[in-house]
GROMACS .gro file of C-alpha atoms in nm:
model
  264
    1MET     CA    1  -4.798   0.088   2.340
    2PRO     CA    2  -4.444   0.170   2.224
    3ARG     CA    3  -4.167   0.089   2.466
    4PRO     CA    4  -4.026   0.391   2.655
    5THR     CA    5  -3.733   0.568   2.488
    6PRO     CA    6  -3.408   0.515   2.681
    7TYR     CA    7  -3.236   0.822   2.822
    8VAL     CA    8  -2.907   0.961   2.950
    9GLY     CA    9  -3.001   1.165   3.257
   10ILE     CA   10  -2.864   1.448   3.464
   11THR     CA   11  -3.051   1.545   3.781
   12GLY     CA   12  -3.003   1.882   3.948
   13PHE     CA   13  -3.036   2.138   3.672
   14THR     CA   14  -3.136   2.482   3.806
   15GLN     CA   15  -3.061   2.716   3.518
   16GLU     CA   16  -3.192   2.731   3.164
   17SER     CA   17  -2.840   2.819   3.046
   18GLU     CA   18  -2.705   2.489   3.187
   19ILE     CA   19  -2.960   2.287   2.991
   20LYS     CA   20  -2.895   2.476   2.667
   21GLU     CA   21  -2.525   2.421   2.703
   22VAL     CA   22  -2.537   2.052   2.784
   23VAL     CA   23  -2.801   1.953   2.529
   24GLU     CA   24  -2.560   2.055   2.248
   25CYS     CA   25  -2.354   1.747   2.339
   26VAL     CA   26  -2.636   1.511   2.237
   27PRO     CA   27  -2.542   1.339   1.910
   28MET     CA   28  -2.759   1.404   1.608
   29ASP     CA   29  -2.814   1.039   1.522
   30THR     CA   30  -2.900   0.905   1.870
   31ASN     CA   31  -3.206   0.703   1.968
   32ARG     CA   32  -3.191   0.835   2.325
   33TRP     CA   33  -3.308   1.145   2.506
   34LEU     CA   34  -3.120   1.369   2.745
   35MET     CA   35  -3.323   1.355   3.063
   36VAL     CA   36  -3.343   1.691   3.239
   37GLY     CA   37  -3.400   1.608   3.607
   38LEU     CA   38  -3.554   1.889   3.814
   39LEU     CA   39  -3.564   1.831   4.189
   40ALA     CA   40  -3.866   1.927   4.401
   41ASN     CA   41  -4.015   1.812   4.727
   42SER     CA   42  -4.275   1.895   4.990
   43LYS     CA   43  -4.063   2.179   5.126
   44THR     CA   44  -3.989   2.354   4.799
   45LEU     CA   45  -4.352   2.311   4.701
   46ILE     CA   46  -4.445   2.552   4.986
   47VAL     CA   47  -4.145   2.776   4.919
   48LEU     CA   48  -3.921   2.648   5.199
   49GLN     CA   49  -3.554   2.597   5.137
   50ASP     CA   50  -3.420   2.244   5.094
   51ARG     CA   51  -3.100   2.134   5.259
   52TYR     CA   52  -2.951   2.122   4.909
   53PRO     CA   53  -3.062   2.462   4.785
   54ASN     CA   54  -2.835   2.466   4.484
   55ARG     CA   55  -2.995   2.151   4.346
   56HIS     CA   56  -3.357   2.263   4.389
   57PRO     CA   57  -3.482   2.548   4.167
   58PRO     CA   58  -3.758   2.772   4.301
   59ILE     CA   59  -4.082   2.587   4.244
   60GLU     CA   60  -4.237   2.851   4.023
   61ARG     CA   61  -3.937   2.835   3.790
   62LEU     CA   62  -3.981   2.466   3.702
   63PRO     CA   63  -4.180   2.539   3.382
   64SER     CA   64  -3.908   2.773   3.253
   65LEU     CA   65  -3.661   2.487   3.282
   66CYS     CA   66  -3.870   2.251   3.069
   67LEU     CA   67  -3.761   2.353   2.723
   68ASP     CA   68  -3.939   2.263   2.401
   69ASP     CA   69  -3.665   2.054   2.237
   70PRO     CA   70  -3.712   1.706   2.087
   71ARG     CA   71  -3.377   1.598   2.233
   72LEU     CA   72  -3.501   1.651   2.589
   73PHE     CA   73  -3.700   1.437   2.833
   74ASN     CA   74  -3.812   1.681   3.104
   75VAL     CA   75  -3.881   1.516   3.438
   76VAL     CA   76  -3.963   1.651   3.785
   77HIS     CA   77  -3.807   1.431   4.055
   78PHE     CA   78  -4.037   1.467   4.352
   79TYR     CA   79  -3.994   1.356   4.713
   80SER     CA   80  -4.288   1.375   4.951
   81GLU     CA   81  -4.248   1.424   5.325
   82ASP     CA   82  -4.570   1.222   5.363
   83LYS     CA   83  -4.652   0.970   5.090
   84ARG     CA   84  -5.020   1.000   5.175
   85ASN     CA   85  -5.004   1.351   5.019
   86LEU     CA   86  -4.820   1.243   4.705
   87VAL     CA   87  -5.118   1.260   4.465
   88GLU     CA   88  -5.222   1.600   4.595
   89GLU     CA   89  -4.868   1.736   4.576
   90ILE     CA   90  -4.816   1.612   4.218
   91ALA     CA   91  -5.143   1.783   4.128
   92LYS     CA   92  -4.997   2.112   4.259
   93ILE     CA   93  -4.688   2.062   4.044
   94LEU     CA   94  -4.903   2.011   3.741
   95ASP     CA   95  -5.105   2.318   3.828
   96ILE     CA   96  -4.786   2.530   3.825
   97PHE     CA   97  -4.719   2.410   3.470
   98ALA     CA   98  -5.082   2.474   3.368
   99ARG     CA   99  -5.067   2.831   3.500
  100ALA     CA  100  -4.745   2.885   3.303
  101ASP     CA  101  -4.909   2.738   2.990
  102ASN     CA  102  -4.616   2.498   2.962
  103LEU     CA  103  -4.676   2.156   2.801
  104ASN     CA  104  -4.312   2.043   2.811
  105LEU     CA  105  -4.320   1.833   3.132
  106HIS     CA  106  -4.284   1.477   3.013
  107GLY     CA  107  -4.256   1.275   3.335
  108ILE     CA  108  -4.246   1.248   3.711
  109GLN     CA  109  -3.989   1.051   3.907
  110LEU     CA  110  -4.126   0.949   4.247
  111ASN     CA  111  -3.833   0.965   4.487
  112ASN     CA  112  -4.006   0.790   4.776
  113SER     CA  113  -3.952   0.425   4.862
  114TRP     CA  114  -4.227   0.163   4.870
  115ILE     CA  115  -4.494   0.363   4.689
  116ALA     CA  116  -4.835   0.205   4.724
  117GLN     CA  117  -4.997   0.050   4.417
  118ASP     CA  118  -5.311   0.256   4.482
  119THR     CA  119  -5.105   0.578   4.462
  120LEU     CA  120  -4.949   0.475   4.133
  121PHE     CA  121  -5.287   0.374   3.997
  122GLU     CA  122  -5.435   0.715   4.083
  123LEU     CA  123  -5.143   0.904   3.936
  124LYS     CA  124  -5.148   0.702   3.614
  125GLY     CA  125  -5.524   0.748   3.588
  126ASN     CA  126  -5.504   1.123   3.648
  127TYR     CA  127  -5.207   1.185   3.417
  128PRO     CA  128  -5.191   0.912   3.152
  129GLU     CA  129  -4.973   1.130   2.930
  130LEU     CA  130  -4.698   1.158   3.190
  131LYS     CA  131  -4.422   0.901   3.211
  132ILE     CA  132  -4.382   0.768   3.564
  133ILE     CA  133  -4.033   0.667   3.685
  134MET     CA  134  -4.021   0.448   3.995
  135PRO     CA  135  -3.683   0.409   4.167
  136ILE     CA  136  -3.572   0.103   4.358
  137THR     CA  137  -3.370   0.279   4.629
  138ARG     CA  138  -3.078   0.161   4.839
  139GLY     CA  139  -3.298   0.105   5.140
  140MET     CA  140  -3.534  -0.106   4.936
  141LEU     CA  141  -3.247  -0.306   4.788
  142ASP     CA  142  -3.109  -0.363   5.141
  143LYS     CA  143  -3.447  -0.499   5.257
  144MET     CA  144  -3.457  -0.722   4.951
  145ASN     CA  145  -3.099  -0.838   5.022
  146TYR     CA  146  -3.024  -0.737   4.663
  147GLU     CA  147  -3.210  -1.052   4.560
  148PRO     CA  148  -3.297  -1.021   4.188
  149SER     CA  149  -3.613  -1.228   4.217
  150MET     CA  150  -3.749  -1.000   4.491
  151VAL     CA  151  -3.678  -0.690   4.280
  152LYS     CA  152  -3.853  -0.862   3.986
  153ASP     CA  153  -4.160  -0.951   4.193
  154TYR     CA  154  -4.190  -0.593   4.324
  155VAL     CA  155  -4.175  -0.448   3.975
  156LEU     CA  156  -4.414  -0.713   3.846
  157GLY     CA  157  -4.682  -0.589   4.081
  158ARG     CA  158  -4.653  -0.241   3.928
  159ARG     CA  159  -4.582  -0.322   3.564
  160ASP     CA  160  -4.901  -0.155   3.431
  161LEU     CA  161  -4.863   0.154   3.651
  162ILE     CA  162  -4.511   0.275   3.567
  163ASP     CA  163  -4.314   0.352   3.255
  164TYR     CA  164  -3.955   0.326   3.388
  165CYS     CA  165  -3.796   0.153   3.682
  166LEU     CA  166  -3.462   0.301   3.802
  167ILE     CA  167  -3.229   0.087   4.013
  168ASP     CA  168  -3.076   0.355   4.237
  169PRO     CA  169  -2.855   0.244   4.524
  170SER     CA  170  -2.707   0.594   4.540
  171GLU     CA  171  -3.017   0.817   4.586
  172GLY     CA  172  -2.834   1.123   4.464
  173ALA     CA  173  -2.543   1.088   4.709
  174GLY     CA  174  -2.278   0.981   4.453
  175ARG     CA  175  -2.233   0.632   4.594
  176THR     CA  176  -2.108   0.384   4.335
  177PHE     CA  177  -2.289   0.055   4.290
  178ASN     CA  178  -2.172  -0.302   4.283
  179PRO     CA  179  -2.158  -0.397   3.911
  180ALA     CA  180  -2.213  -0.764   3.989
  181HIS     CA  181  -2.525  -0.687   4.188
  182MET     CA  182  -2.652  -0.460   3.911
  183ALA     CA  183  -2.586  -0.714   3.637
  184SER     CA  184  -2.766  -0.994   3.824
  185ILE     CA  185  -3.069  -0.766   3.887
  186PHE     CA  186  -3.091  -0.662   3.520
  187GLU     CA  187  -3.046  -1.020   3.407
  188GLU     CA  188  -3.359  -1.111   3.602
  189LEU     CA  189  -3.553  -0.805   3.493
  190TYR     CA  190  -3.470  -0.833   3.125
  191GLU     CA  191  -3.552  -1.201   3.122
  192SER     CA  192  -3.892  -1.130   3.283
  193PHE     CA  193  -3.985  -0.805   3.113
  194HIS     CA  194  -3.812  -0.824   2.773
  195LEU     CA  195  -4.133  -0.765   2.575
  196SER     CA  196  -4.304  -0.539   2.829
  197ASP     CA  197  -4.366  -0.167   2.816
  198ILE     CA  198  -4.132  -0.085   3.102
  199GLY     CA  199  -3.797   0.087   3.052
  200PHE     CA  200  -3.515   0.013   3.299
  201GLY     CA  201  -3.228   0.229   3.415
  202PHE     CA  202  -2.968   0.273   3.689
  203ALA     CA  203  -2.796   0.545   3.886
  204GLY     CA  204  -2.505   0.548   4.126
  205GLY     CA  205  -2.183   0.748   4.121
  206LEU     CA  206  -2.173   0.806   3.742
  207SER     CA  207  -1.925   1.078   3.655
  208ALA     CA  208  -1.737   1.233   3.367
  209SER     CA  209  -1.444   0.997   3.435
  210ASN     CA  210  -1.624   0.665   3.477
  211ALA     CA  211  -1.940   0.687   3.263
  212TYR     CA  212  -1.809   0.499   2.962
  213ARG     CA  213  -1.637   0.229   3.168
  214ILE     CA  214  -1.950   0.158   3.375
  215ILE     CA  215  -2.218   0.199   3.110
  216ARG     CA  216  -2.056   0.021   2.815
  217PRO     CA  217  -2.057  -0.339   2.948
  218LEU     CA  218  -2.417  -0.303   3.070
  219ALA     CA  219  -2.530  -0.135   2.745
  220LEU     CA  220  -2.386  -0.410   2.532
  221ARG     CA  221  -2.594  -0.668   2.727
  222TYR     CA  222  -2.905  -0.463   2.797
  223SER     CA  223  -2.964  -0.237   2.502
  224ARG     CA  224  -3.255  -0.028   2.629
  225LEU     CA  225  -3.088   0.072   2.956
  226SER     CA  226  -3.116   0.429   3.077
  227CYS     CA  227  -2.885   0.603   3.327
  228ASP     CA  228  -2.883   0.905   3.554
  229ALA     CA  229  -2.614   1.109   3.727
  230GLU     CA  230  -2.622   1.375   3.995
  231SER     CA  231  -2.370   1.432   4.275
  232ALA     CA  232  -2.054   1.332   4.088
  233LEU     CA  233  -2.118   1.613   3.833
  234ARG     CA  234  -2.121   1.882   4.100
  235SER     CA  235  -1.862   2.088   4.280
  236PRO     CA  236  -1.784   1.995   4.644
  237PRO     CA  237  -1.999   2.132   4.928
  238PRO     CA  238  -2.080   2.395   5.030
  239GLU     CA  239  -2.095   2.531   4.672
  240ASP     CA  240  -2.258   2.211   4.533
  241LYS     CA  241  -2.310   2.353   4.184
  242LEU     CA  242  -2.356   2.161   3.865
  243SER     CA  243  -2.036   2.165   3.661
  244THR     CA  244  -2.147   2.203   3.299
  245SER     CA  245  -1.798   2.103   3.184
  246MET     CA  246  -1.822   1.773   3.374
  247ALA     CA  247  -2.181   1.731   3.262
  248GLU     CA  248  -2.082   1.774   2.899
  249ILE     CA  249  -1.809   1.510   2.926
  250TYR     CA  250  -2.045   1.273   3.108
  251VAL     CA  251  -2.309   1.315   2.835
  252GLN     CA  252  -2.054   1.260   2.558
  253GLU     CA  253  -1.918   0.946   2.730
  254ALA     CA  254  -2.260   0.808   2.817
  255PHE     CA  255  -2.389   0.845   2.460
  256ALA     CA  256  -2.066   0.705   2.323
  257ALA     CA  257  -2.109   0.399   2.547
  258ASN     CA  258  -2.434   0.329   2.367
  259VAL     CA  259  -2.300   0.363   2.013
  260ALA     CA  260  -2.392   0.060   1.802
  261VAL     CA  261  -2.642  -0.044   2.066
  262THR     CA  262  -2.989  -0.042   1.908
  263PRO     CA  263  -3.291  -0.055   2.138
  264ALA     CA  264  -3.472  -0.379   2.073
   0.00000   0.00000   0.00000
């Protein structure tokens, strides 16, 4: 199985025009995708409004936001109010795409913490063509005391059930991470999983102004690293809208940070 393609991600797209504008910043000669992160959860699945309505598109519009473009990696980021319903809820998401005759959904990011191995096994068995992204959230890192070996052991138990693991101490809130913590965790993960089929990535406070500075040192050391940004690319509350101008700069800086870095 080929190793997952690394990506530069933006989560919180709600308009097709935003995606079409930002994707034009992707370099022609890159070996990375632009990840289009579309937020959904148990509430939006039954047409209730989320507390961040400007980040969550109406559920029936998800297929129209998954464009057929080889530069794009289209991912629904789903949070379940009850993890016991996760498999059933993901099935409903896939049914929406089937009814729209849209085959452009490439992956699911599971935004719950501590997802059971049985759940991952069932999802991977039901949808082998979908890439599964599993975050390690701030709460999980706190319980692990940011101990790299504990993160490694957790991922090791799920290595055949996921395609990407995202270290995410921010959880969409724009919190920046501790670079020393992140480097020590990736050191452990890359040493343990260098030849595995898992892709690794991180999120946490990435913005138009800091993307290159944060990503470049990590990219030089860990060449297949993906990244994702959300809150720092948006206008302040209550508007909370994606700024395509900031998103474009972030994409340019993030891809530039990976120039001359060839995935191994």
